[in-house]
Protein backbone atom coordinates (compact mmCIF):
# COMPACT_ATOMS: atom_id res chain seq x y z
CA MET A 1 -13.80 -32.20 -3.37
CA ASN A 2 -11.53 -32.53 -6.43
CA THR A 3 -7.87 -31.49 -6.54
CA LYS A 4 -8.59 -28.15 -8.21
CA ASN A 5 -11.19 -27.19 -5.60
CA ASN A 6 -8.95 -28.48 -2.82
CA ASP A 7 -6.15 -26.24 -4.04
CA LYS A 8 -8.38 -23.17 -4.09
CA PHE A 9 -9.85 -23.96 -0.66
CA PHE A 10 -6.50 -24.29 1.08
CA MET A 11 -4.86 -21.44 -0.83
CA GLN A 12 -7.72 -19.18 0.23
CA GLN A 13 -6.90 -20.08 3.82
CA ALA A 14 -3.27 -19.16 3.21
CA ILE A 15 -4.30 -15.80 1.72
CA GLY A 16 -6.52 -15.13 4.73
CA LEU A 17 -3.58 -15.79 7.03
CA ALA A 18 -1.32 -13.47 5.04
CA LEU A 19 -3.84 -10.64 5.34
CA LYS A 20 -3.57 -10.77 9.14
CA ALA A 21 -0.20 -9.04 8.81
CA LYS A 22 -1.23 -6.45 6.21
CA GLY A 23 0.61 -3.21 6.94
CA ASN A 24 3.10 -4.84 9.34
CA THR A 25 5.69 -6.57 7.12
CA SER A 26 7.00 -3.82 4.82
CA PRO A 27 9.32 -3.82 2.99
CA ASN A 28 8.66 -7.57 2.95
CA PRO A 29 5.52 -9.05 1.35
CA VAL A 30 2.66 -10.55 3.33
CA VAL A 31 2.75 -14.35 3.03
CA GLY A 32 0.59 -17.16 4.38
CA ALA A 33 1.27 -20.91 4.42
CA VAL A 34 -0.85 -23.98 5.14
CA ILE A 35 0.38 -27.59 5.47
CA VAL A 36 -2.17 -30.23 4.50
CA LYS A 37 -2.04 -34.03 4.85
CA ASN A 38 -4.79 -36.46 3.97
CA GLY A 39 -7.13 -33.55 3.28
CA LYS A 40 -6.66 -31.96 6.72
CA VAL A 41 -4.71 -28.90 7.83
CA VAL A 42 -1.93 -30.01 10.17
CA SER A 43 -0.22 -26.64 10.54
CA SER A 44 -0.23 -23.08 9.26
CA GLY A 45 1.56 -19.77 9.66
CA TYR A 46 2.08 -16.30 8.29
CA HIS A 47 4.92 -13.80 8.11
CA ARG A 48 4.24 -11.31 10.90
CA ARG A 49 6.96 -8.67 10.57
CA CYS A 50 10.12 -7.83 8.66
CA GLY A 51 13.05 -9.71 10.18
CA GLY A 52 10.85 -12.44 11.64
CA ASP A 53 10.43 -16.02 10.45
CA HIS A 54 8.77 -16.46 7.08
CA ALA A 55 5.37 -18.11 6.75
CA GLU A 56 6.65 -21.50 5.58
CA VAL A 57 9.14 -21.78 8.45
CA ILE A 58 6.52 -20.80 11.02
CA ALA A 59 4.15 -23.45 9.66
CA LEU A 60 6.91 -26.07 9.77
CA LYS A 61 7.83 -25.16 13.36
CA LYS A 62 4.18 -25.20 14.45
CA ALA A 63 3.79 -28.72 13.07
CA ASN A 64 5.51 -29.64 16.35
CA GLY A 65 6.47 -33.21 15.60
CA GLU A 66 3.45 -33.97 13.41
CA ASP A 67 4.30 -36.36 10.63
CA ILE A 68 4.38 -34.05 7.62
CA LYS A 69 6.24 -36.41 5.33
CA GLY A 70 4.26 -36.62 2.13
CA ALA A 71 2.21 -33.53 3.04
CA THR A 72 1.35 -30.63 0.73
CA LEU A 73 2.44 -27.06 1.45
CA TYR A 74 0.21 -24.24 0.19
CA VAL A 75 1.98 -20.89 0.12
CA THR A 76 0.90 -17.54 -1.33
CA LEU A 77 4.37 -16.58 -2.62
CA GLU A 78 7.29 -18.63 -3.91
CA PRO A 79 9.58 -19.53 -0.96
CA CYS A 80 12.75 -17.44 -0.83
CA ASN A 81 16.02 -18.79 -2.18
CA HIS A 82 18.50 -16.35 -0.64
CA TRP A 83 19.91 -15.23 2.69
CA GLY A 84 18.49 -11.98 4.07
CA ASN A 85 17.42 -11.46 7.67
CA THR A 86 16.56 -15.17 7.67
CA PRO A 87 17.92 -18.31 5.93
CA PRO A 88 16.43 -19.52 2.61
CA CYS A 89 12.97 -20.99 3.21
CA VAL A 90 13.23 -23.34 0.26
CA ASP A 91 15.90 -25.41 2.05
CA SER A 92 13.69 -25.84 5.12
CA VAL A 93 10.82 -27.00 2.92
CA ILE A 94 12.98 -29.58 1.15
CA GLU A 95 14.42 -30.90 4.43
CA SER A 96 10.98 -31.20 6.05
CA GLY A 97 9.84 -34.19 4.01
CA ILE A 98 6.98 -32.34 2.35
CA SER A 99 6.35 -33.92 -1.05
CA GLU A 100 4.30 -31.27 -2.83
CA VAL A 101 4.25 -27.47 -2.89
CA VAL A 102 1.39 -25.40 -4.31
CA ILE A 103 2.41 -21.79 -4.96
CA ALA A 104 0.06 -18.94 -5.82
CA ILE A 105 2.61 -16.65 -7.52
CA LYS A 106 6.31 -16.51 -8.29
CA ASP A 107 8.40 -14.10 -6.25
CA PRO A 108 9.18 -11.11 -8.53
CA ASN A 109 12.46 -10.56 -6.67
CA PRO A 110 15.24 -11.51 -9.15
CA LEU A 111 17.08 -13.25 -6.31
CA THR A 112 14.27 -15.80 -6.12
CA ASN A 113 12.10 -15.52 -9.24
CA GLY A 114 11.59 -19.14 -10.36
CA ARG A 115 14.81 -20.36 -8.73
CA SER A 116 13.10 -21.84 -5.69
CA ILE A 117 10.60 -23.59 -7.93
CA ASN A 118 13.46 -25.14 -9.90
CA LYS A 119 15.24 -26.13 -6.70
CA LEU A 120 12.11 -27.81 -5.31
CA ARG A 121 11.63 -29.76 -8.54
CA SER A 122 15.30 -30.74 -8.60
CA ALA A 123 14.76 -32.18 -5.11
CA LYS A 124 11.93 -34.31 -6.56
CA LEU A 125 9.09 -32.34 -4.98
CA LYS A 126 5.94 -31.81 -7.03
CA VAL A 127 5.26 -28.13 -7.64
CA ARG A 128 2.16 -26.40 -8.96
CA VAL A 129 2.07 -22.65 -9.57
CA GLY A 130 -0.78 -20.23 -10.25
CA VAL A 131 -3.55 -21.22 -7.83
CA LEU A 132 -5.54 -18.06 -6.97
CA ALA A 133 -2.71 -16.06 -8.53
CA GLU A 134 -4.75 -12.88 -9.02
CA ALA A 135 -5.90 -12.80 -5.40
CA ALA A 136 -2.38 -13.50 -4.14
CA ALA A 137 -0.92 -10.72 -6.29
CA ALA A 138 -3.57 -8.27 -5.07
CA ILE A 139 -2.52 -8.57 -1.43
CA ASN A 140 1.08 -7.76 -2.38
CA GLU A 141 0.57 -5.12 -5.07
CA ALA A 142 2.87 -2.64 -3.28
CA PHE A 143 5.69 -5.18 -2.92
CA ILE A 144 5.35 -6.28 -6.55
CA LYS A 145 5.34 -2.73 -7.93
CA HIS A 146 8.38 -1.77 -5.85
CA VAL A 147 10.37 -4.78 -7.05
CA LYS A 148 9.41 -4.39 -10.71
CA PHE A 149 9.46 -0.62 -11.12
CA GLY A 150 11.26 0.86 -8.12
CA MET A 151 8.20 2.98 -7.27
CA PRO A 152 5.68 2.96 -4.41
CA PHE A 153 2.11 1.77 -4.83
CA VAL A 154 -0.08 4.85 -4.52
CA VAL A 155 -3.71 5.12 -3.45
CA ALA A 156 -5.43 8.52 -3.60
CA LYS A 157 -8.40 8.93 -1.27
CA CYS A 158 -10.89 11.75 -0.95
CA ALA A 159 -14.23 12.32 0.72
CA GLN A 160 -16.75 14.44 -1.15
CA THR A 161 -20.39 15.43 -1.43
CA LEU A 162 -22.71 14.09 -4.12
CA ASP A 163 -21.78 17.09 -6.27
CA GLY A 164 -18.04 16.45 -5.89
CA LYS A 165 -17.16 19.07 -3.26
CA ILE A 166 -14.76 18.68 -0.34
CA ALA A 167 -15.51 22.01 1.33
CA ALA A 168 -17.81 25.01 1.11
CA ALA A 169 -16.62 28.18 -0.63
CA SER A 170 -15.69 29.52 2.82
CA GLY A 171 -13.25 26.62 3.24
CA HIS A 172 -15.39 24.95 5.93
CA SER A 173 -15.10 21.16 5.59
CA LYS A 174 -15.76 19.51 8.96
CA TRP A 175 -17.27 17.14 8.45
CA ILE A 176 -18.21 15.85 5.01
CA THR A 177 -18.43 12.26 6.26
CA SER A 178 -19.69 10.56 9.43
CA SER A 179 -17.54 9.60 12.41
CA LYS A 180 -17.82 5.90 11.51
CA THR A 181 -16.42 6.59 8.06
CA ARG A 182 -13.59 8.62 9.57
CA ASP A 183 -12.82 5.61 11.79
CA TYR A 184 -12.50 3.58 8.59
CA THR A 185 -9.89 6.07 7.35
CA HIS A 186 -7.85 5.71 10.54
CA LYS A 187 -7.80 1.93 10.12
CA LEU A 188 -6.98 2.25 6.41
CA ARG A 189 -3.87 4.28 7.25
CA ASP A 190 -2.49 1.30 9.18
CA GLU A 191 -2.10 -0.59 5.89
CA PHE A 192 0.31 1.96 4.39
CA ASP A 193 3.94 2.89 4.89
CA ALA A 194 3.18 6.59 4.49
CA ILE A 195 0.38 9.16 4.40
CA LEU A 196 0.85 12.16 2.10
CA VAL A 197 -0.91 15.53 2.07
CA GLY A 198 -0.26 18.99 0.71
CA SER A 199 0.69 22.03 2.77
CA ASN A 200 -2.73 23.63 2.26
CA THR A 201 -4.38 20.64 3.93
CA VAL A 202 -2.07 21.07 6.92
CA LEU A 203 -2.66 24.83 7.10
CA LYS A 204 -6.46 24.63 6.77
CA ASP A 205 -7.37 21.37 8.52
CA ASP A 206 -4.34 20.71 10.77
CA PRO A 207 -4.76 16.90 10.63
CA GLY A 208 -2.85 14.55 12.92
CA LEU A 209 -2.59 11.91 10.16
CA ASN A 210 -2.50 9.13 12.74
CA GLY A 211 -3.56 5.54 12.24
CA SER A 212 -5.64 3.44 14.62
CA LYS A 213 -2.67 1.49 16.04
CA LYS A 214 -0.20 3.32 18.27
CA SER A 215 2.30 0.53 17.65
CA LYS A 216 2.29 1.13 13.87
CA LYS A 217 4.85 3.65 12.65
CA ILE A 218 3.51 5.54 9.66
CA LYS A 219 5.58 8.07 7.78
CA LYS A 220 3.82 11.43 7.45
CA ILE A 221 4.74 13.29 4.27
CA VAL A 222 3.85 16.91 3.50
CA LEU A 223 4.34 18.48 0.07
CA ASP A 224 5.36 22.04 0.90
CA SER A 225 7.21 23.72 -1.96
CA GLY A 226 7.58 27.02 -0.07
CA LEU A 227 7.90 25.52 3.44
CA LYS A 228 4.83 27.33 4.74
CA ILE A 229 3.67 24.96 7.49
CA SER A 230 4.34 25.53 11.18
CA LYS A 231 6.54 23.40 13.41
CA ASN A 232 3.55 23.37 15.79
CA ALA A 233 1.28 21.51 13.34
CA SER A 234 -0.64 18.60 14.88
CA LEU A 235 1.05 16.01 12.68
CA PHE A 236 4.33 16.60 14.55
CA LYS A 237 2.84 16.01 18.01
CA GLY A 238 3.43 12.81 19.96
CA VAL A 239 5.47 11.09 17.24
CA ASP A 240 9.09 10.44 16.34
CA LEU A 241 9.92 13.46 14.18
CA ASN A 242 12.19 11.25 12.05
CA ASP A 243 8.95 9.70 10.77
CA CYS A 244 7.80 13.11 9.51
CA ILE A 245 8.96 14.10 6.03
CA ILE A 246 8.63 17.51 4.43
CA ALA A 247 9.21 17.57 0.68
CA THR A 248 10.16 21.09 -0.32
CA THR A 249 12.15 22.96 -2.99
CA LYS A 250 14.89 25.58 -3.17
CA ARG A 251 12.13 28.16 -2.59
CA ALA A 252 12.15 27.22 1.10
CA SER A 253 13.56 29.71 3.60
CA PRO A 254 17.03 28.42 4.61
CA ASP A 255 16.44 29.49 8.21
CA LYS A 256 13.11 27.69 8.46
CA LEU A 257 14.57 24.62 6.76
CA LYS A 258 17.39 24.51 9.33
CA GLN A 259 14.84 24.84 12.12
CA PHE A 260 12.89 21.81 10.97
CA VAL A 261 16.06 19.77 10.46
CA SER A 262 17.42 20.70 13.91
CA ASN A 263 14.11 19.54 15.42
CA GLY A 264 14.62 16.12 13.81
CA VAL A 265 12.19 16.41 10.90
CA ASP A 266 13.33 14.70 7.69
CA VAL A 267 13.39 17.45 5.04
CA ILE A 268 13.90 16.48 1.39
CA VAL A 269 14.79 19.33 -0.95
CA CYS A 270 13.39 18.19 -4.30
CA PRO A 271 13.77 19.39 -7.87
CA ASP A 272 10.79 21.47 -8.89
CA VAL A 273 8.40 21.58 -11.82
CA LYS A 274 7.12 25.13 -12.31
CA GLY A 275 7.93 25.94 -8.70
CA ARG A 276 6.26 22.86 -7.22
CA VAL A 277 7.80 19.67 -5.87
CA ASP A 278 8.61 17.21 -8.66
CA MET A 279 6.39 14.39 -7.39
CA LYS A 280 7.82 11.75 -9.71
CA TRP A 281 11.34 12.45 -8.45
CA LEU A 282 10.09 12.45 -4.86
CA PHE A 283 8.28 9.12 -5.19
CA LYS A 284 11.39 7.50 -6.65
CA GLU A 285 13.36 8.82 -3.68
CA LEU A 286 10.76 7.52 -1.23
CA ALA A 287 10.92 4.08 -2.88
CA LYS A 288 14.70 4.08 -2.38
CA ARG A 289 13.98 4.65 1.31
CA LYS A 290 11.84 1.48 1.38
CA ILE A 291 8.52 3.30 1.40
CA LEU A 292 6.48 0.86 -0.67
CA SER A 293 2.96 2.22 -0.24
CA ILE A 294 1.55 5.74 0.01
CA LEU A 295 -1.95 6.92 0.83
CA ILE A 296 -2.60 10.40 -0.57
CA GLU A 297 -5.29 12.16 1.44
CA GLY A 298 -5.34 15.51 -0.34
CA GLY A 299 -5.81 18.16 -1.09
CA ALA A 300 -7.46 18.55 -4.45
CA LYS A 301 -4.37 19.96 -6.18
CA VAL A 302 -2.11 17.22 -4.81
CA ILE A 303 -4.39 14.43 -6.03
CA GLY A 304 -4.77 16.16 -9.40
CA SER A 305 -1.00 16.59 -9.74
CA ALA A 306 -0.37 12.95 -8.81
CA LEU A 307 -2.91 11.75 -11.38
CA LYS A 308 -1.48 14.06 -14.03
CA ALA A 309 2.03 12.76 -13.31
CA ASP A 310 0.80 9.15 -13.73
CA LEU A 311 1.67 8.26 -10.14
CA VAL A 312 -1.67 7.00 -8.81
CA ASP A 313 -2.49 3.29 -8.99
CA LYS A 314 -5.83 3.21 -7.20
CA MET A 315 -8.55 5.68 -6.24
CA GLN A 316 -10.84 5.59 -3.21
CA ILE A 317 -13.64 8.15 -3.36
CA ILE A 318 -16.04 8.30 -0.44
CA ILE A 319 -19.30 10.02 -1.33
CA ALA A 320 -21.49 11.52 1.38
CA PRO A 321 -25.24 12.01 0.79
CA LYS A 322 -24.88 15.79 0.90
CA ILE A 323 -25.11 18.55 -1.70
CA ILE A 324 -23.38 21.94 -1.46
CA GLY A 325 -24.49 23.25 -4.84
CA ASP A 326 -22.03 26.13 -5.19
CA ASP A 327 -19.67 26.47 -8.15
CA LYS A 328 -17.24 28.35 -5.89
CA ALA A 329 -17.06 25.44 -3.43
CA LEU A 330 -13.88 23.35 -3.49
CA SER A 331 -13.87 20.33 -5.82
CA SER A 332 -12.27 17.05 -4.75
CA ILE A 333 -9.75 16.91 -7.63
CA VAL A 334 -8.43 19.87 -9.63
CA GLY A 335 -5.62 20.73 -12.03
CA MET A 336 -6.19 17.98 -14.58
CA ASN A 337 -7.05 20.43 -17.39
CA VAL A 338 -9.18 17.88 -19.26
CA LEU A 339 -10.82 19.58 -22.26
CA ASN A 340 -12.17 16.40 -23.87
CA VAL A 341 -14.29 13.87 -21.97
CA ASN A 342 -12.55 11.08 -23.90
CA LYS A 343 -9.31 12.14 -22.22
CA ALA A 344 -10.73 11.81 -18.70
CA ILE A 345 -9.12 9.42 -16.24
CA GLU A 346 -11.08 6.16 -16.04
CA LEU A 347 -11.12 3.47 -13.38
CA GLU A 348 -11.23 -0.29 -13.88
CA LYS A 349 -11.96 -3.20 -11.54
CA VAL A 350 -14.38 -0.88 -9.79
CA ASN A 351 -15.78 -1.92 -6.42
CA ILE A 352 -18.63 -0.07 -4.72
CA LYS A 353 -19.51 -0.58 -1.08
CA LYS A 354 -21.46 1.18 1.61
CA ILE A 355 -19.74 2.56 4.72
CA ASN A 356 -22.35 3.74 7.19
CA LYS A 357 -24.36 6.41 5.29
CA GLU A 358 -21.65 6.94 2.70
CA ILE A 359 -20.70 5.08 -0.47
CA MET A 360 -17.12 4.23 -1.37
CA VAL A 361 -16.12 3.88 -5.01
CA GLU A 362 -12.77 2.12 -5.39
CA GLY A 363 -10.96 1.32 -8.61
CA TYR A 364 -7.63 1.11 -10.37
CA VAL A 365 -6.51 3.88 -12.70
CA LEU A 366 -6.86 2.50 -16.22
CA ARG A 367 -3.44 2.15 -17.85
CA ASN A 368 -4.67 2.65 -21.42
CA CYS A 369 -6.36 5.83 -20.27
CA ARG A 370 -3.01 7.09 -19.00
CA ARG A 371 -1.36 6.48 -22.34
CA ASN A 372 -4.19 8.23 -24.19
CA ARG A 373 -3.79 11.31 -22.01
CA SER A 374 -0.09 11.62 -22.77
CA SER A 375 -0.50 11.12 -26.52
C-alpha cells in the first residue's frame, strides 16, 4: 500500500471513530485520532463530550507506554492551539515524540486556524493537510457553519406520500410512514442540538419530540407567534422545561407568557415579519446560545418559511408508497410562492436510500438556486 492509500486508510479509521460521538460533543466538533507506527495502529481515540479530553490526547494516553517516537498521528481536525476546557493539544503532540501529523482539515476557529500546523512544523514535525478533507468537513458541517457564519446548521425533514401530501384534507396524518421509519427519526434527533416545529404541529399532532437516548438532552423549539399551545402539550412532559423553547412575538398574551416562564419554559420574544416570528433573527439568537444544529420537523408552513428565508442547509424527504390524490389534502411544503419552475429550490449532492418500505431523498439546498430566487 503506497503512502497516499495509507493516508486514506488510516484517516478513514479516524473519521469512523469521530462519528461514534456524533450528537454528543456540541458545541465542540467531533474528532477522531489514530497513531500509526511501522504500518500498524498502536493507539486511537475520539473526543467523546464537551469538556472531556480531545481525541489526540486520548490516543496518546491510550498508547500506555508504547514507543510512539517516530510514529504518525492521523487526526480529522487540526489540533487545538489554545486553552479552553482543556490544555492545547498541539503541545501534547509535540512532546510525545511523534514525528509526523496527517490532518484532514484545518480548524476554522480563528484561535487555531493554521497556527497549530505552523507550530508543529516549527517543532520539526512533518505535517500533511487535506487527506479526506471533504469527508472530514461533512461530519462537522454544523461546527464549521457556526464558526464561519454564526448560524446553526439546519436540516428540514418531512414525511410525505408519493403525491407530496403529509395529511388528508381532514387533517388525519397518523401514520404516513411505517414504525421502522419513525424509529429512524427518533435516532436522527439524537444527532441534533435542537428539534423545531410550528405551533400547528403541536396543536394537531401533539408530538413528544423525543430522541432515542434518554441521556441526550435535546432542545425542543416551538414557533408560536400568538402563543397558542397548551402548557399540557406532550413535549413538556418528563423533561427539564429549561430545554423547551417557545419563540413568540409581542402578539402573545402577557398572562400566558408569564405562566410559561414561571413554569420554567424558556420563552424568546422575537421581532416579527408580518406577524410571524422572524426566523432569521431567531436562528442567530439560537446560535449565540450554542445551538449549532437544528432539525426542523414541520409543519409545511414552517419548512416553507425557513426555505424562503434561506435558512435551510439540507433537506430530508421521506416518501411513503401511498397516494392520497386530493388537492385539498395538506402538502409537505407551502408558502414558497414559486411562479416559475426555474425559480424552484434545487438540491445538490443528492443521496437516495431505502428505509423499510419508504424512500429517503436527502440533499443540500443549492446555493446558486438561493441567489437566483432573491434576484
